[in-house]
Amino acid sequence: MTMPGIVQDRRKRPSENLSEDESLPSSPGSEGSKRARYGNDASQISVTTLSTGRNRPRMQQQQHDNLHDEDEYKQEPHKPGSIVRVKLRNFVTYTAAEFHPGPSLNMVIGPNGTGKSTLVCAICLGLGWETKNLGRAKEIGEFVKHGSAEATIEVELAASSDQRTNPVIRRVVRKEGNRSTFHINGRSVTQKEVVRLAKSFSIQIDNLCQFLPQDRVVEFAGLTPIALLAETQRAAAPEYMVQWHEDLKTLRNKEKSIEIDQSQEKDHLQRLQASQNATRDDVRHWHERQSLLKEASALERCRPLIQSNILKDQHAQVKAHREAAIRELRQLEAEVAPTRQAQEDAEKYQADIEKVRGIRSRAAMSANQHAEKIAADIKEQQSALKELEGNIEAERGDEKQRRLDARRIEKVISDLELQLSNPPDDANGETMKARRTELRAEASSAERRCMELRENMDALADRIRNKKMEQARKASERSKLDTQSGQQASRLQSISRDTAAGWEWIERNRESLQLHGEVHGPPVLTCSVADPALADAVEAQMKITDFTAITCTDGRDARLLSSKLLGEMKFHQVSIRTVPQALSSYRPPVTKSELEGYGFDGWMLDYIKGPDAVLAMLCDSAAFHRTAFSRAQLSSSNYSAVEQSPIASWIADGQKYRITRRREYGQSSTSVISLKKARIFTGQPIDTENKRQLDNMLKELDQDIRGMTEERGRVKIEMDRLQGERDEARAELDTLKADMDRAAKAKAFYDSLPIKIEQKKCELDTIRQVMSETSRRVLEYKAKIEEVALQTAGYAIEYAKAVARLRQMHENLVEAEIRFVEACSESQILKAENEHILQYVKDKEKEVNELKVCQQELKARYNAIISGIRERFQELTVEEKALLDDFRLRFQTEEELENQVEAVKSKLGMMSDGNANAVKAFEKREQEIETVQERLQSFQEELDQTKEQMKATRDQWEPQLDALVAKISDSFSHNFAQIGCAGHVEVHKDEDFENWSIQIQVRFRENEALSILDSQRQSGGERAVSTIFYLMALQDLARSPFRVVDEINQGMDPRNERMVHERMVDVACREHTSQYFLITPKLLTGLKFHPKMTVHCIASGDHMPDEGHEKLDFAKMAKIALRVKRGIHMPA
């Protein structure tokens, strides 16, 4: 890459004309620039930078010595963050290239396609931003040169005061996997660190006011005034102003939200208060009745208190009476004490005698028991003798029975041995087994065959059913062919089977889909042509997908149907569209009267009928509202007028016309297509061939059904026959099985005979052994009889002694009984003498005991009542306890209490029950009113706080914003004034801070008022001029160290482009301005030049020579151009 000396254009200042001896020496490296050429691409380029000579710290120095300018100009150094150098390798069209931008305006020129915008891409991607900021390829790998595996971008930025060297950012992009690696000064870093470094210099690649690539110029021109304000603040205002704006938007949204909530709560409070006022009297009556009910309940609860008071008084009275009776009893007992003592002595003697009598009675009883025990022993011995004698008799009887059992068992053994000698006949066993196997095989074979036939019958039934269903469908299709809707459905089926099936599914499931808006069928079903003669024109306006598109008025329905039809049902040829706006929003480019003035009959939208949503879809897709129609051919004058009108397409006299205009070049072209015959909206009857095919299909289906029905009948007969054979085989198999079971039982019995014989022989041996022991047991029994007889004689002697002792004990007892009778007689005499005295004492004792019992009963009743009262008092409220205390003091008797209860019940009887639910609702509303009032208070406090915050923030932000926009407006107006026009910029202040915006007003012609810049009032070139002037107005205010504008002159006429360029040079080359990159093909000549400009000329592409390009020297070429120009201006 070579960098020759500068070329200065002095046409703006006459005093700066070049002299005769001006020369432009080339750079020492201009002759040595060599490159190799590869095909016809821009893989190797020659870049020449036209600039003033200066020293560049930390980069290659370029010397330019022979400057002949009467005004020596001092070049400024690069500002921190500005671009010092850009080096590329295998990037887009470049194999290798290196740029050295100047610190002020850098004008990059070259023919289209040479790679000017590639520098813009390199700056964006090299500083770590994403591809979306370029508006080009989305994948980073697409920026790698074709045929290369990776690309390298190296960007050197001017260092800040706290940096020792210029930071060099290097990004390596690998095509495979779309991966990138980053380095800063050779150190590997992440993409976030690179972006963080760039942002530390206030570089904003994502701000269109600072970085405007070619492919995003339209996007910037289309920025809304609201978005323009946001981008302007990001570009020219401090960050805290942007944050203030965001805070104000947030606070305003919060304020609106609070105001809405507050308004809703106020309405809610008014409704609640109205409801409270309406039910207040009913609630008061209800509370009065509840008060009476509480009083009645309290009176009933007071009854135990009255009763407890009465019981307490009664208990005190009984206690006093008992104490008096006890005193009387004590006095009486003292008076009768001697009499009672004599009686007590007699009674004591009687008790003592009674004790002696008891002792002697027990001794006599013991002697009697001893005698009786000996008598019992004697009886026991006698019973033992009888038992032994009985055992002897039993043994003799058992002996006789055992002999009979032995003879019986011997007979059984003989019979079993006889049976054992005659084994059963087993000759037919194998025959029966073979027959059983044969019968099982026959039954199984018949069963398998029946199953096969049954499956065959089921298959035939399914086929018959399917055929009948198909027959019904075909019959339905055949009947539909005789109706208009059926014919349209048939046409849809012929155009797109998937769409026909999908629409049929939607119609069947419309209710279950829960759609949010309207869903309309394809136009082939829902639309019609008003005049059949115009069907050719209507169909010519539509594509095939326009005929079959399903229209949704809600985007959610479109997504749902897409997931169902395209996702789950796997349909392919289905088009689902959403109506972007209402039909009324589609307005034609000219009015009806203007249309008729051009010779047209109407718009194509006038000749098709259908639902509004479907027509809106056709307007959006096929521009029915913008396509004019005429039955006759347009006249030459009308045709010429239409070419200059906003109408871009029309149909006339069987032909379709379309104009393609290129505003940037002022050119247009017209294409003409002949209309084809209509196939959809023809209104003609359906093809009879289709009917004939359906009739034939129905006949074939009927024949198939009859044939399959007959075959099923034959299979049924065969299956019935096989089932009979199977049942016969099973019956014979059951009989054979019974015979085999009987034979098996006989064989088992015969096999068990030896065991049975052995068991009987063992049993016989046991009997014989028992018989041999019988004599021994009889002798043992006789010996025991002698022993028992001796013991019985001993017991008889002891019994005689016991009887004698019993007689003595009985005599002693009789003596004691006589003395006891005497003592009892004496005690009774004394008792009779003192009976009336003792009776009086007993009566008094009884009285005392009765009073004691009465006192205890009263105390128990009192305690029970008091206990119940305590339990119930714990459940009472404070109010109820107060009522009970009052009633207990007011009423002394139950009668007084009962009178008050009757009075309260009488009042309650005269009052209605009321509605408890209404009272609950009233109380609930009362609580809710309090809650709502608290919320309203909270809302008001929060609203006041929000307003205070918003006012404080606005008082800081608004004046600074006004000052900023005023500066932009002054510069913007000055730029327009320099080209003889007028411009103004102001802030549109809305109630909502989200709607604050930048309003740009311009005037390009005299005697006109300033008008807002938009696409309706100004042409494309005027909007481009306004856009670049706005960007230039930001130049002095920009916080970014550099700005990039790529081909902003698109759409400008030469006059505007020249004026804009001159003004841009003046603004961008002022002192202390940021670095500027202007990318342009430079189609004009004689543009203004400034010493601070750096001009980068790019030469590459197909027109580069194969050889000798290394001698290309832009400085020499510029020198020749200046001489030619000077010769033209020299006087003859």
CSV table of N, CA and C in Angstrom, one decimal, residues 334-404:
chain,number,residue,atom,x,y,z
A,334,ALA,N,-75.0,-36.3,127.9
A,334,ALA,CA,-74.4,-36.1,129.2
A,334,ALA,C,-75.4,-36.6,130.3
A,335,GLU,N,-76.7,-36.3,130.1
A,335,GLU,CA,-77.7,-36.6,131.1
A,335,GLU,C,-78.0,-38.1,131.2
A,336,VAL,N,-77.9,-38.9,130.1
A,336,VAL,CA,-78.2,-40.3,130.2
A,336,VAL,C,-77.0,-41.2,130.2
A,337,ALA,N,-75.8,-40.6,130.6
A,337,ALA,CA,-74.6,-41.4,130.5
A,337,ALA,C,-74.6,-42.5,131.5
A,338,PRO,N,-75.1,-42.4,132.9
A,338,PRO,CA,-75.0,-43.6,133.8
A,338,PRO,C,-75.9,-44.7,133.3
A,339,THR,N,-77.1,-44.4,132.9
A,339,THR,CA,-78.0,-45.5,132.5
A,339,THR,C,-77.4,-46.2,131.3
A,340,ARG,N,-76.8,-45.4,130.4
A,340,ARG,CA,-76.2,-46.1,129.2
A,340,ARG,C,-75.0,-46.9,129.6
A,341,GLN,N,-74.3,-46.5,130.7
A,341,GLN,CA,-73.1,-47.3,131.1
A,341,GLN,C,-73.5,-48.7,131.6
A,342,ALA,N,-74.6,-48.8,132.4
A,342,ALA,CA,-75.0,-50.1,132.9
A,342,ALA,C,-75.4,-50.9,131.7
A,343,GLN,N,-76.1,-50.3,130.8
A,343,GLN,CA,-76.5,-51.1,129.6
A,343,GLN,C,-75.3,-51.6,128.8
A,344,GLU,N,-74.4,-50.7,128.7
A,344,GLU,CA,-73.2,-51.0,127.9
A,344,GLU,C,-72.4,-52.2,128.6
A,345,ASP,N,-72.4,-52.2,130.0
A,345,ASP,CA,-71.7,-53.3,130.7
A,345,ASP,C,-72.4,-54.6,130.4
A,346,ALA,N,-73.7,-54.6,130.5
A,346,ALA,CA,-74.4,-55.8,130.2
A,346,ALA,C,-74.2,-56.3,128.7
A,347,GLU,N,-74.2,-55.4,127.9
A,347,GLU,CA,-74.0,-55.7,126.5
A,347,GLU,C,-72.5,-56.2,126.3
A,348,LYS,N,-71.5,-55.7,127.1
A,348,LYS,CA,-70.2,-56.2,127.0
A,348,LYS,C,-70.1,-57.6,127.4
A,349,TYR,N,-70.7,-57.9,128.6
A,349,TYR,CA,-70.7,-59.3,129.1
A,349,TYR,C,-71.3,-60.3,128.1
A,350,GLN,N,-72.4,-59.8,127.4
A,350,GLN,CA,-73.1,-60.6,126.4
A,350,GLN,C,-72.1,-60.8,125.3
A,351,ALA,N,-71.4,-59.9,124.9
A,351,ALA,CA,-70.4,-60.0,123.8
A,351,ALA,C,-69.3,-61.0,124.2
A,352,ASP,N,-68.8,-60.9,125.4
A,352,ASP,CA,-67.8,-61.9,125.8
A,352,ASP,C,-68.2,-63.3,125.8
A,353,ILE,N,-69.4,-63.5,126.4
A,353,ILE,CA,-70.0,-64.9,126.3
A,353,ILE,C,-70.2,-65.4,124.9
A,354,GLU,N,-70.6,-64.4,124.1
A,354,GLU,CA,-70.8,-64.8,122.6
A,354,GLU,C,-69.5,-65.2,122.0
A,355,LYS,N,-68.4,-64.6,122.4
A,355,LYS,CA,-67.1,-65.0,121.9
A,355,LYS,C,-66.7,-66.4,122.3
A,356,VAL,N,-66.9,-66.7,123.6
A,356,VAL,CA,-66.6,-68.1,124.1
A,356,VAL,C,-67.5,-69.1,123.4
A,357,ARG,N,-68.8,-68.8,123.2
A,357,ARG,CA,-69.7,-69.7,122.5
A,357,ARG,C,-69.1,-69.9,121.1
A,358,GLY,N,-68.6,-68.9,120.5
A,358,GLY,CA,-68.1,-69.0,119.1
A,358,GLY,C,-66.9,-70.0,119.1
A,359,ILE,N,-66.0,-69.8,120.1
A,359,ILE,CA,-64.8,-70.6,120.1
A,359,ILE,C,-65.2,-72.1,120.2
A,360,ARG,N,-66.1,-72.4,121.2
A,360,ARG,CA,-66.5,-73.8,121.4
A,360,ARG,C,-67.2,-74.3,120.2
A,361,SER,N,-68.0,-73.5,119.6
A,361,SER,CA,-68.7,-73.9,118.4
A,361,SER,C,-67.8,-74.3,117.3
A,362,ARG,N,-66.7,-73.5,117.1
A,362,ARG,CA,-65.7,-73.8,116.1
A,362,ARG,C,-64.9,-75.1,116.4
A,363,ALA,N,-64.7,-75.3,117.8
A,363,ALA,CA,-63.9,-76.5,118.1
A,363,ALA,C,-64.8,-77.8,117.9
A,364,ALA,N,-66.1,-77.7,118.2
A,364,ALA,CA,-67.0,-78.8,117.9
A,364,ALA,C,-67.1,-79.0,116.4
A,365,MET,N,-67.1,-78.0,115.7
A,365,MET,CA,-67.2,-78.1,114.2
A,365,MET,C,-66.0,-78.7,113.7
A,366,SER,N,-64.8,-78.4,114.2
A,366,SER,CA,-63.5,-79.0,113.8
A,366,SER,C,-63.5,-80.5,114.0
A,367,ALA,N,-64.0,-80.9,115.3
A,367,ALA,CA,-64.0,-82.3,115.6
A,367,ALA,C,-65.0,-83.0,114.7
A,368,ASN,N,-66.0,-82.4,114.4
A,368,ASN,CA,-67.0,-83.0,113.5
A,368,ASN,C,-66.4,-83.2,112.1
A,369,GLN,N,-65.7,-82.2,111.6
A,369,GLN,CA,-65.1,-82.3,110.3
A,369,GLN,C,-64.0,-83.4,110.3
A,370,HIS,N,-63.2,-83.5,111.4
A,370,HIS,CA,-62.2,-84.6,111.4
A,370,HIS,C,-62.9,-86.0,111.3
A,371,ALA,N,-64.0,-86.1,112.0
A,371,ALA,CA,-64.7,-87.4,111.9
A,371,ALA,C,-65.2,-87.7,110.5
A,372,GLU,N,-65.8,-86.6,110.0
A,372,GLU,CA,-66.4,-86.8,108.6
A,372,GLU,C,-65.3,-87.1,107.6
A,373,LYS,N,-64.1,-86.5,107.8
A,373,LYS,CA,-63.0,-86.8,106.9
A,373,LYS,C,-62.6,-88.3,106.9
A,374,ILE,N,-62.5,-88.8,108.2
A,374,ILE,CA,-62.1,-90.2,108.3
A,374,ILE,C,-63.2,-91.1,107.6
A,375,ALA,N,-64.5,-90.7,107.8
A,375,ALA,CA,-65.6,-91.5,107.2
A,375,ALA,C,-65.5,-91.4,105.7
A,376,ALA,N,-65.0,-90.3,105.2
A,376,ALA,CA,-64.9,-90.1,103.7
A,376,ALA,C,-63.7,-91.0,103.2
A,377,ASP,N,-62.6,-91.1,104.0
A,377,ASP,CA,-61.5,-91.9,103.6
A,377,ASP,C,-62.0,-93.4,103.5
A,378,ILE,N,-62.8,-93.8,104.4
A,378,ILE,CA,-63.3,-95.1,104.4
A,378,ILE,C,-64.1,-95.4,103.1
A,379,LYS,N,-65.0,-94.4,102.8
A,379,LYS,CA,-65.8,-94.5,101.6
A,379,LYS,C,-64.9,-94.6,100.4
A,380,GLU,N,-63.8,-93.8,100.4
A,380,GLU,CA,-62.9,-93.8,99.2
A,380,GLU,C,-62.2,-95.1,99.0
A,381,GLN,N,-61.8,-95.8,100.1
A,381,GLN,CA,-61.2,-97.1,100.1
A,381,GLN,C,-62.2,-98.1,99.5
A,382,GLN,N,-63.4,-98.0,100.0
A,382,GLN,CA,-64.4,-99.0,99.5
A,382,GLN,C,-64.7,-98.8,98.0
A,383,SER,N,-64.6,-97.5,97.5
A,383,SER,CA,-64.8,-97.3,96.1
A,383,SER,C,-63.6,-97.8,95.3
A,384,ALA,N,-62.4,-97.8,95.9
A,384,ALA,CA,-61.2,-98.3,95.2
A,384,ALA,C,-61.4,-99.8,95.0
A,385,LEU,N,-61.9,-100.5,96.1
A,385,LEU,CA,-62.1,-101.9,96.0
A,385,LEU,C,-63.1,-102.3,94.8
A,386,LYS,N,-64.1,-101.5,94.8
A,386,LYS,CA,-65.1,-101.8,93.7
A,386,LYS,C,-64.5,-101.5,92.3
A,387,GLU,N,-63.6,-100.5,92.2
A,387,GLU,CA,-63.0,-100.2,90.9
A,387,GLU,C,-62.1,-101.3,90.5
A,388,LEU,N,-61.3,-101.8,91.4
A,388,LEU,CA,-60.4,-102.9,91.1
A,388,LEU,C,-61.1,-104.2,90.6
A,389,GLU,N,-62.2,-104.5,91.4
A,389,GLU,CA,-63.0,-105.6,91.0
A,389,GLU,C,-63.6,-105.4,89.6
A,390,GLY,N,-64.0,-104.1,89.3
A,390,GLY,CA,-64.6,-103.8,87.9
A,390,GLY,C,-63.5,-104.0,86.8
A,391,ASN,N,-62.2,-103.6,87.2
A,391,ASN,CA,-61.2,-103.8,86.2
A,391,ASN,C,-61.0,-105.2,85.8
A,392,ILE,N,-61.1,-106.0,86.8
A,392,ILE,CA,-60.9,-107.5,86.5
A,392,ILE,C,-62.0,-108.0,85.6
A,393,GLU,N,-63.2,-107.6,85.8
A,393,GLU,CA,-64.3,-108.0,84.9
A,393,GLU,C,-64.2,-107.4,83.5
A,394,ALA,N,-63.6,-106.1,83.4
A,394,ALA,CA,-63.4,-105.5,82.1
A,394,ALA,C,-62.4,-106.2,81.3
A,395,GLU,N,-61.3,-106.6,82.0
A,395,GLU,CA,-60.2,-107.3,81.3
A,395,GLU,C,-60.8,-108.6,80.7
A,396,ARG,N,-61.6,-109.3,81.4
A,396,ARG,CA,-62.1,-110.5,80.9
A,396,ARG,C,-63.1,-110.3,79.7
A,397,GLY,N,-63.8,-109.2,79.7
A,397,GLY,CA,-64.7,-108.9,78.6
A,397,GLY,C,-63.9,-108.5,77.4
A,398,ASP,N,-62.8,-107.7,77.6
A,398,ASP,CA,-61.9,-107.2,76.4
A,398,ASP,C,-61.3,-108.4,75.8
A,399,GLU,N,-60.9,-109.4,76.6
A,399,GLU,CA,-60.3,-110.6,76.0
A,399,GLU,C,-61.2,-111.2,75.0
A,400,LYS,N,-62.4,-111.3,75.3
A,400,LYS,CA,-63.4,-112.0,74.4
A,400,LYS,C,-63.5,-111.2,73.1
A,401,GLN,N,-63.5,-109.8,73.2
A,401,GLN,CA,-63.7,-109.0,71.9
A,401,GLN,C,-62.4,-109.1,71.1
A,402,ARG,N,-61.2,-109.1,71.7
A,402,ARG,CA,-60.0,-109.2,71.0
A,402,ARG,C,-59.9,-110.5,70.1
A,403,ARG,N,-60.5,-111.6,70.7
A,403,ARG,CA,-60.5,-112.8,69.9
A,403,ARG,C,-61.4,-112.7,68.7
A,404,LEU,N,-62.5,-112.0,68.8
A,404,LEU,CA,-63.4,-111.8,67.6
A,404,LEU,C,-62.7,-110.9,66.6
